[in-house]
């Protein structure tokens, strides 16, 4: 048994089987399931980091299942791009796993808790599967694994609004997935293969075919629906606001971003930028939509009365940044996009963890209850402040670095509208976060009740806050990694 | 040309019509159960699309036999087995959520649910 050789499979398969085991064990003994959950998250993160080191020392890995050589067999393809995403998802999963037990005990009925842990693990393994696979149809199957578990996890939220939001997400998510699978069918028709790299090669000969053009259109619409790009975002606020706090934190950090990764994968690896620039301007169209998304998300967040709703609408704007950077077809823009994926996963995940601690004490997350929160919950408040600064993009936080690269990319391509929009949106972000910061730090509290801040909830929040500052102060290593990924993606332009 | 399209490529036409019927019933119907039925039509139409493109003209069923030169492409069939399973699971999750909505709201008509939620908001804001 060679552990190192089988890492790409283990990262996905290990949490998958562990999820099954949790149900089997949970039937007899519910108390051990949280520990199994934490061990699973730890080992998955360990696998992801060993894979990261492996890929950056020995180059991209092509892992053939059952030694069937593609295009016949199914392949897991790990290159410089998706290993970053795998590592981010696995480490967010690891950090948050310590936050789960207390919050779950508060929000989930005890009899359902072991199933909740199991479904969460399945959700994580679905997301890891999407990022790591090198086979088109696997992408669809893993998308559905992560989506179906997401519907169930949102519905477990407890109030009747969570059922309704879950149902909305189910309808729109399924339509999106059907579009994606229809588009994959078109591509299969045009090329006769489902392997990503094989398809990239064969697709070059049929760029002008109407099948390829309609496949591109259908897949991009499907992905936009799944990643909540602005006009198609209506499922997202409800889904984030009414799900359990742990799930809104984990989902906001990973699930829509994974779809943004798929967009990068489709535009750069499968269709290649040549197709986008020469045949139909998909990148330009999506770029302008993403600019509208950035502004609209920020404006919508401005008027919210609930913290979770505010964070959710701000997610709609932030996904715009990631898509904008990717659609510039410029090295710096793409680095900014990848960096923003990391930065936003850390920061938005952390913000929802803060909302979870507030929910733990107040059982709601209305903005008006945060008056004088600093006196009641000092650690939570400072955590919130760090994340808010990073969202705005103050220097020495990770948000600054990603916006720096995005603006550089926009200037290099002469996209002055983009530069204006990013700066304007930073201002709007500052306004809607400062509204809350002002209440927390400068308003007098309504009463003198002290609240407890459990260490197991504060610690994950501070680890994420620490990461945000660390990647703001020392961005070089990660930028180097991102640069390698970008070079690989840009090879196809020549 | 239209006649040619109708005769030789009617499967694409059928797929498009079914997808549009599915989307239409998801959008227009206020009843959540009918929305789920619309979703099922939508996903079934994709399945039919895959199956129809697997046909090779003059090919026989993809089972090994003597005296057969051409086989149909079996791969889309296998893919669609997975898609059918996915469709069934989505329907199951959707129906169980509908049951929960019926229990908590007392209705599965969307406009009534929206009204109930709006009344809740009014009470909250007072």
XYZ file of C-alpha atoms in Angstrom:
620
model
C 0.000 0.000 0.000
C 1.636 3.192 -1.073
C -0.068 6.099 0.646
C 1.702 8.766 -1.363
C 0.668 7.357 -4.719
C -2.992 7.155 -3.805
C -3.314 10.608 -2.243
C -5.584 12.085 -4.959
C -8.142 9.333 -4.433
C -7.810 9.316 -0.650
C -8.623 13.011 -0.289
C -12.090 12.352 -1.725
C -12.744 8.748 -0.785
C -11.666 8.950 2.848
C -14.283 11.532 3.976
C -16.826 9.773 1.764
C -16.464 6.444 3.569
C -16.082 8.150 6.897
C -19.507 9.746 6.333
C -21.017 6.296 5.841
C -19.243 5.016 8.961
C -20.635 7.874 11.036
C -24.207 6.768 10.346
C -23.378 3.138 11.122
C -21.622 4.024 14.380
C -24.078 6.776 15.270
C -26.963 4.316 15.449
C -25.263 2.600 18.399
C -23.375 5.442 20.007
C -24.111 9.075 19.190
C -21.524 10.529 21.533
C -18.457 9.413 19.596
C -19.614 10.790 16.228
C -18.314 14.380 16.825
C -14.882 12.936 17.584
C -14.916 10.802 14.441
C -15.938 13.936 12.558
C -12.969 15.895 13.895
C -10.557 13.042 13.198
C -11.904 12.774 9.646
C -11.420 16.507 9.085
C -7.890 16.352 10.483
C -6.842 13.402 8.333
C -8.433 14.923 5.221
C -6.499 18.147 5.817
C -3.320 16.111 6.295
C -3.903 14.334 2.959
C -4.566 17.655 1.240
C -1.373 19.230 2.567
C 0.769 16.211 1.645
C -0.772 16.382 -1.826
C 0.059 20.106 -2.002
C 3.698 19.416 -1.164
C 3.772 16.490 -3.580
C 2.385 18.554 -6.465
C 4.687 21.513 -5.885
C 7.792 19.346 -5.719
C 7.035 16.830 -8.478
C 4.597 18.638 -10.764
C 0.983 17.852 -11.722
C -0.321 14.382 -10.938
C -2.532 12.316 -13.230
C -4.158 9.572 -11.218
C -5.818 6.796 -13.222
C -8.561 4.828 -11.524
C -7.999 1.079 -11.823
C -5.051 1.817 -14.136
C -7.363 2.433 -17.064
C -5.608 4.962 -19.249
C -7.808 7.934 -20.267
C -9.841 8.640 -22.329
C -11.201 5.161 -21.534
C -10.766 5.333 -17.779
C -11.655 7.953 -15.225
C -8.850 10.241 -14.178
C -8.176 12.493 -11.197
C -6.109 15.390 -12.440
C -4.267 17.466 -9.831
C -2.421 20.510 -11.118
C -1.182 23.745 -9.568
C -4.619 25.332 -9.753
C -6.947 22.830 -8.181
C -4.556 21.669 -5.468
C -4.808 25.178 -3.999
C -8.587 24.883 -3.935
C -8.459 21.371 -2.454
C -6.133 22.564 0.301
C -8.303 25.592 1.075
C -11.479 23.498 1.325
C -9.819 20.800 3.441
C -8.215 23.271 5.825
C -11.427 25.313 6.237
C -13.177 22.005 6.979
C -10.462 21.175 9.525
C -10.569 24.535 11.309
C -14.356 24.620 11.468
C -14.671 21.024 12.684
C -13.674 22.248 16.157
C -16.431 24.827 16.073
C -19.129 22.278 15.268
C -19.884 20.381 18.530
C -21.122 23.299 20.675
C -23.030 25.001 17.903
C -24.610 21.727 16.788
C -25.659 20.917 20.364
C -27.410 24.290 20.467
C -29.134 24.212 17.072
C -29.687 20.596 16.019
C -31.970 18.133 17.860
C -29.829 15.552 19.625
C -31.432 12.608 17.832
C -30.442 14.016 14.427
C -26.943 15.216 15.278
C -25.038 12.151 14.038
C -26.770 12.321 10.663
C -25.957 16.016 10.530
C -22.246 15.281 10.982
C -22.394 12.548 8.393
C -24.121 14.714 5.780
C -21.687 17.568 6.415
C -18.755 15.243 5.753
C -20.441 14.008 2.588
C -20.899 17.636 1.507
C -17.183 18.294 2.026
C -16.198 15.185 0.082
C -18.463 16.266 -2.792
C -16.750 19.667 -2.955
C -13.292 18.056 -2.853
C -14.418 15.701 -5.624
C -15.510 18.559 -7.899
C -12.173 20.280 -7.580
C -9.950 17.249 -7.995
C -11.620 15.266 -10.762
C -10.462 15.262 -14.354
C -13.608 13.807 -15.843
C -16.593 15.824 -17.074
C -19.319 13.542 -15.871
C -17.653 13.160 -12.481
C -17.941 16.919 -12.151
C -21.711 16.643 -12.583
C -22.032 13.732 -10.156
C -19.958 15.432 -7.460
C -21.864 18.680 -8.018
C -25.048 16.806 -7.311
C -23.589 15.075 -4.239
C -22.619 18.412 -2.753
C -25.910 20.071 -3.792
C -28.286 17.394 -2.497
C -26.473 17.323 0.840
C -26.588 21.136 0.879
C -30.389 21.115 0.417
C -30.737 18.737 3.360
C -28.318 20.723 5.529
C -30.150 23.998 4.918
C -33.528 22.408 5.642
C -32.238 21.145 9.006
C -32.028 24.813 10.127
C -35.129 24.450 12.268
C -37.522 27.266 11.404
C -40.009 27.159 8.562
C -38.131 29.746 6.540
C -35.232 27.317 6.240
C -37.545 24.786 4.564
C -38.648 27.420 2.113
C -35.114 28.625 1.332
C -33.957 25.057 0.965
C -36.756 24.371 -1.515
C -35.912 27.507 -3.512
C -32.283 26.453 -3.659
C -33.329 22.938 -4.674
C -35.392 24.198 -7.638
C -32.757 26.655 -8.910
C -29.839 24.360 -8.136
C -31.404 21.487 -10.051
C -32.137 23.700 -13.051
C -28.503 24.848 -12.955
C -27.220 21.279 -12.738
C -29.487 20.184 -15.607
C -28.033 22.967 -17.745
C -24.510 21.867 -16.854
C -25.202 18.233 -17.720
C -26.907 19.254 -20.978
C -23.854 21.328 -21.881
C -21.557 18.412 -21.058
C -23.737 16.301 -23.376
C -23.182 18.825 -26.178
C -19.430 18.736 -25.613
C -19.494 14.948 -25.599
C -21.393 15.052 -28.878
C -18.808 17.379 -30.414
C -15.702 15.547 -29.205
C -16.637 12.022 -28.152
C -14.657 12.235 -24.922
C -15.313 13.181 -21.315
C -11.729 13.602 -20.155
C -10.826 17.254 -19.543
C -7.379 17.320 -21.154
C -8.418 15.090 -24.014
C -11.401 17.333 -24.633
C -9.230 20.451 -24.656
C -7.231 18.976 -27.509
C -10.123 17.659 -29.554
C -12.256 20.760 -29.054
C -9.732 22.945 -30.904
C -10.840 21.437 -34.191
C -14.526 22.188 -33.642
C -14.395 25.731 -32.244
C -16.592 27.043 -35.034
C -19.236 24.374 -34.615
C -22.605 25.563 -33.340
C -22.594 22.696 -30.834
C -19.482 24.056 -29.107
C -20.852 27.588 -29.007
C -24.183 26.543 -27.527
C -22.408 24.224 -25.066
C -20.335 27.169 -23.831
C -23.463 29.296 -23.400
C -25.450 26.606 -21.599
C -22.644 25.607 -19.237
C -21.857 29.191 -18.288
C -25.512 29.930 -17.528
C -25.727 26.758 -15.421
C -22.557 27.610 -13.496
C -23.690 31.204 -12.926
C -26.907 29.897 -11.423
C -24.960 27.565 -9.138
C -22.485 30.222 -8.034
C -25.156 32.917 -7.550
C -23.783 35.466 -10.003
C -25.897 38.580 -9.622
C -29.149 38.260 -11.580
C -29.296 34.563 -10.635
C -28.511 35.026 -6.933
C -32.032 34.854 -5.484
C -31.551 31.487 -3.731
C -28.417 32.506 -1.856
C -29.468 34.978 0.877
C -32.242 32.760 2.241
C -30.082 29.656 2.080
C -27.244 31.272 4.052
C -29.428 33.149 6.506
C -31.707 30.310 7.589
C -29.316 27.369 7.711
C -27.521 26.347 10.951
C -24.604 28.709 11.727
C -21.966 26.064 11.143
C -23.403 25.257 7.723
C -23.752 28.860 6.630
C -20.100 29.363 7.605
C -18.861 26.272 5.774
C -21.073 26.780 2.703
C -20.270 30.456 2.312
C -16.570 29.661 2.504
C -16.600 26.874 -0.053
C -19.617 25.968 -2.152
C -20.149 28.973 -4.458
C -16.378 29.372 -4.770
C -16.029 25.829 -6.041
C -18.436 26.728 -8.831
C -16.279 29.772 -9.594
C -13.337 27.355 -9.813
C -15.331 25.307 -12.338
C -15.889 28.467 -14.375
C -12.117 29.062 -14.449
C -11.618 25.408 -15.385
C -14.127 25.544 -18.221
C -12.997 28.886 -19.637
C -9.243 28.270 -19.392
C -8.684 24.519 -19.608
C -11.562 23.272 -21.728
C -12.622 26.110 -24.003
C -9.274 27.937 -23.688
C -9.062 31.753 -23.916
C -8.568 31.518 -27.706
C -12.124 30.312 -28.101
C -13.376 33.122 -25.876
C -11.531 35.854 -27.719
C -11.920 34.614 -31.298
C -15.316 32.924 -31.560
C -17.737 34.435 -29.046
C -16.791 36.963 -26.350
C -18.037 34.915 -23.366
C -15.367 36.320 -21.078
C -16.296 39.929 -21.853
C -19.985 39.261 -21.306
C -19.454 37.462 -18.006
C -16.964 40.136 -16.916
C -19.488 42.956 -17.325
C -22.151 40.904 -15.527
C -19.692 40.351 -12.672
C -19.100 44.109 -12.420
C -22.858 44.609 -12.075
C -22.829 41.829 -9.444
C -20.121 43.600 -7.418
C -22.099 46.856 -7.270
C -25.516 45.237 -6.805
C -24.328 42.899 -4.039
C -22.816 45.794 -2.108
C -25.937 47.948 -2.501
C -28.243 45.112 -1.423
C -26.064 44.427 1.635
C -26.410 48.079 2.611
C -30.092 47.806 3.498
C -30.158 44.547 5.488
C -31.379 44.359 9.087
C -29.914 40.947 9.869
C -26.192 40.144 10.111
C -26.509 36.854 8.255
C -28.483 38.486 5.425
C -25.890 41.243 5.203
C -23.038 38.734 4.919
C -24.992 36.732 2.350
C -25.585 39.735 0.076
C -21.990 40.743 0.497
C -21.107 37.217 -0.742
C -23.062 37.986 -3.914
C -20.774 40.980 -4.447
C -17.598 39.084 -3.544
C -18.256 36.270 -6.012
C -18.271 39.087 -8.572
C -14.633 39.905 -7.705
C -13.529 36.309 -8.213
C -15.311 36.059 -11.577
C -14.095 39.509 -12.665
C -10.452 38.639 -12.055
C -10.778 35.342 -13.880
C -12.518 36.866 -16.894
C -9.874 39.536 -17.537
C -7.635 36.907 -19.243
C -4.653 38.563 -17.625
C -2.036 36.970 -15.366
C -2.348 39.486 -12.538
C -6.137 39.447 -12.682
C -6.144 35.666 -12.391
C -3.702 35.758 -9.457
C -6.029 38.266 -7.801
C -8.958 35.983 -8.460
C -7.247 32.945 -6.924
C -6.030 35.009 -3.974
C -9.507 36.392 -3.476
C -10.877 32.864 -3.416
C -8.630 32.153 -0.431
C -9.127 35.512 1.222
C -12.886 35.414 0.892
C -13.132 31.792 2.047
C -11.252 32.729 5.231
C -12.998 36.017 5.856
C -16.583 35.153 5.002
C -16.283 31.830 6.809
C -14.958 33.722 9.815
C -17.750 36.298 9.678
C -20.378 33.571 9.700
C -18.572 31.952 12.638
C -18.866 35.287 14.447
C -22.566 35.368 13.573
C -22.761 31.823 14.968
C -21.295 32.918 18.320
C -23.791 35.790 18.451
C -26.601 33.355 17.613
C -25.334 31.002 20.334
C -25.959 33.710 22.934
C -28.889 35.703 21.543
C -30.650 33.054 19.364
C -30.955 35.644 16.607
C -28.574 37.754 14.543
C -30.419 41.059 14.110
C -28.112 44.031 13.713
C -29.963 46.041 16.376
C -28.950 43.601 19.153
C -25.253 44.303 18.564
C -25.379 47.635 20.432
C -22.391 47.768 22.742
C -21.441 44.185 21.952
C -17.779 44.973 22.705
C -18.581 45.252 26.417
C -20.490 41.963 26.425
C -18.412 39.788 24.081
C -14.980 41.431 23.594
C -13.272 38.532 21.753
C -16.088 38.084 19.280
C -16.173 41.810 18.593
C -12.446 42.050 17.889
C -12.698 39.032 15.589
C -15.510 40.781 13.745
C -13.397 43.939 13.423
C -10.455 42.040 11.865
C -12.737 40.338 9.335
C -14.511 43.612 8.535
C -11.170 45.322 7.838
C -10.155 42.444 5.597
C -13.445 42.631 3.681
C -12.893 46.343 3.065
C -9.317 45.678 1.961
C -7.256 47.615 4.521
C -3.488 46.988 4.064
C -2.029 44.146 6.188
C -5.092 41.987 5.596
C -5.551 39.372 2.879
C -8.359 41.383 1.267
C -5.867 44.127 0.402
C -3.546 41.796 -1.522
C -6.311 40.281 -3.629
C -7.794 43.674 -4.483
C -4.299 44.954 -5.311
C -3.803 42.209 -7.897
C -7.337 42.604 -9.262
C -6.819 46.338 -9.780
C -3.383 45.706 -11.348
C -4.943 43.233 -13.760
C -7.707 45.683 -14.623
C -5.201 48.511 -15.267
C -3.003 46.286 -17.434
C -5.936 45.384 -19.655
C -7.060 49.018 -19.740
C -10.315 48.170 -18.046
C -10.937 51.475 -16.252
C -14.579 50.692 -15.535
C -13.364 47.659 -13.566
C -10.907 49.756 -11.547
C -13.639 52.265 -10.698
C -16.105 49.558 -9.728
C -13.640 47.764 -7.419
C -12.718 50.966 -5.621
C -16.329 52.130 -5.385
C -17.389 48.749 -4.033
C -14.642 48.890 -1.376
C -16.188 52.166 -0.259
C -19.654 50.595 -0.118
C -18.240 47.636 1.836
C -16.705 50.063 4.299
C -20.084 51.774 4.703
C -22.099 48.651 5.402
C -19.533 47.128 7.741
C -18.899 50.367 9.589
C -22.616 50.609 10.340
C -22.202 47.447 12.459
C -18.724 48.258 13.808
C -20.069 51.592 15.019
C -22.864 49.858 16.940
C -20.537 47.239 18.423
C -17.759 49.520 19.649
C -19.228 52.982 20.175
C -22.858 52.544 21.241
C -23.798 52.019 24.863
C -25.129 48.536 25.617
C -28.840 48.155 26.406
C -28.163 46.139 29.563
C -25.233 44.826 31.601
C -25.701 41.116 30.940
C -22.392 39.317 30.400
C -22.275 36.537 27.838
C -19.957 33.593 27.633
C -17.749 33.033 24.615
C -16.840 29.328 24.553
C -13.182 28.731 23.760
C -13.975 26.035 21.189
C -15.914 28.634 19.169
C -13.512 31.560 19.660
C -10.407 29.573 18.730
C -11.440 28.630 15.138
C -12.573 32.216 14.581
C -9.204 33.546 15.693
C -7.291 31.004 13.635
C -9.124 32.284 10.554
C -8.523 35.899 11.632
C -4.842 35.074 12.108
C -4.691 33.503 8.629
C -6.259 36.616 7.144
C -3.569 38.829 8.711
C -0.783 36.347 7.926
C -1.693 36.208 4.227
C -1.950 40.000 4.259
C 1.550 40.452 5.656
C 3.374 37.568 3.940
C 1.697 36.960 0.592
C 4.835 35.895 -1.318
C 4.635 32.138 -1.020
C 0.969 31.944 -1.939
C 1.409 34.426 -4.792
C 4.243 32.209 -6.084
C 1.933 29.199 -5.960
C -0.818 31.141 -7.724
C 1.672 32.352 -10.332
C 2.625 28.767 -11.148
C -1.049 27.883 -11.557
C -1.629 30.918 -13.773
C 1.367 30.104 -15.989
C -0.054 26.630 -16.556
C -3.473 28.014 -17.444
C -2.086 30.703 -19.731
C -0.068 28.176 -21.757
C -3.094 27.531 -23.935
C -3.187 31.133 -25.215
C -0.186 30.819 -27.541
C -34.426 22.408 -44.763
C -36.994 22.492 -41.989
C -38.442 19.261 -43.340
C -34.978 17.679 -43.229
C -34.526 18.837 -39.654
C -37.904 17.391 -38.674
C -37.212 14.046 -40.320
C -33.594 13.456 -39.302
C -33.124 15.447 -36.120
C -36.508 15.332 -34.454
C -34.893 14.074 -31.235
C -33.331 17.502 -30.618
C -36.667 19.175 -31.227
C -38.332 16.809 -28.748
C -35.640 17.549 -26.144
C -36.055 21.302 -26.539
C -39.839 21.097 -26.276
C -39.613 18.932 -23.157
C -37.049 21.230 -21.523
C -39.278 24.223 -22.203
C -42.337 22.420 -20.807
C -40.321 21.566 -17.695
C -39.003 25.108 -17.208
C -42.442 26.598 -17.896
C -44.136 24.475 -15.273
C -41.413 25.236 -12.718
C -41.793 28.974 -13.285
C -45.551 29.337 -13.732
C -47.020 26.921 -11.191
C -47.502 28.217 -7.682
C -48.014 24.737 -6.297
C -44.734 23.334 -4.994
C -45.629 19.777 -5.965
C -46.208 20.832 -9.575
C -42.841 22.570 -9.542
C -41.215 19.263 -8.618
C -43.071 17.550 -11.463
C -41.711 20.247 -13.799
C -38.192 19.566 -12.521
C -38.650 15.887 -13.245
C -39.723 16.624 -16.816
C -36.656 18.825 -17.188
C -34.211 16.201 -15.966
C -35.924 13.426 -17.935
C -35.603 15.444 -21.130
C -31.834 15.639 -20.580
C -31.760 11.876 -20.090
C -33.659 11.375 -23.365
C -31.220 13.699 -25.102
C -28.246 11.611 -23.982
C -29.902 8.370 -24.971
C -30.825 9.695 -28.418
C -27.262 10.798 -29.215
C -25.940 7.338 -28.415
C -27.648 5.864 -31.487
C -25.284 4.936 -34.316
C -27.071 4.515 -37.626
C -27.256 0.852 -38.487
C -25.911 -0.117 -35.078
C -27.354 -2.828 -32.911
C -27.750 -3.000 -29.145
C -24.321 -2.873 -27.470
C -24.253 -6.547 -26.499
C -21.612 -8.786 -28.017
C -23.031 -11.000 -30.744
C -21.772 -12.720 -33.849
C -22.401 -11.226 -37.298
C -22.759 -7.717 -35.889
C -20.519 -5.048 -37.361
C -21.708 -1.911 -35.618
C -22.785 -1.278 -32.073
C -24.555 1.712 -30.556
C -22.515 3.781 -28.135
C -23.176 2.305 -24.659
C -21.460 5.080 -22.700
C -24.358 7.599 -22.563
C -26.650 4.827 -21.295
C -24.297 4.165 -18.402
C -23.976 7.868 -17.634
C -27.735 8.218 -17.589
C -28.093 5.429 -15.029
C -26.263 7.779 -12.656
C -28.398 10.720 -13.751
C -31.565 8.745 -13.055
C -30.348 7.970 -9.540
C -29.541 11.650 -9.029
C -33.020 12.601 -10.261
C -34.676 10.168 -7.869
C -32.693 11.469 -4.886
C -33.524 15.074 -5.739
C -37.219 14.184 -5.969
C -37.018 12.404 -2.614
C -35.368 15.387 -0.898
C -37.829 17.788 -2.557
C -40.865 15.786 -1.458
C -39.639 15.505 2.123
C -39.074 19.265 2.237
C -42.588 19.795 0.835
C -43.990 17.636 3.646
C -42.152 19.808 6.176
C -43.440 22.986 4.489
C -46.983 21.626 4.630
C -46.560 20.832 8.341
C -45.199 24.239 9.301
C -47.007 26.605 6.919
C -50.199 24.619 6.458
C -50.119 25.102 2.683
C -47.983 24.278 -0.352
C -49.185 27.196 -2.515
C -46.313 29.595 -3.040
C -48.283 32.860 -2.934
C -49.870 31.878 0.391
C -46.447 31.016 1.819
C -45.071 34.389 0.679
C -48.044 36.116 2.345
C -47.450 34.242 5.632
C -43.778 35.231 5.579
C -44.629 38.868 4.875
C -47.044 38.942 7.812
C -44.258 37.534 10.004
C -41.953 40.335 8.884
C -44.615 42.955 9.669
C -44.957 41.567 13.211
C -41.158 41.518 13.603
C -40.754 45.132 12.576
C -43.333 46.489 14.993
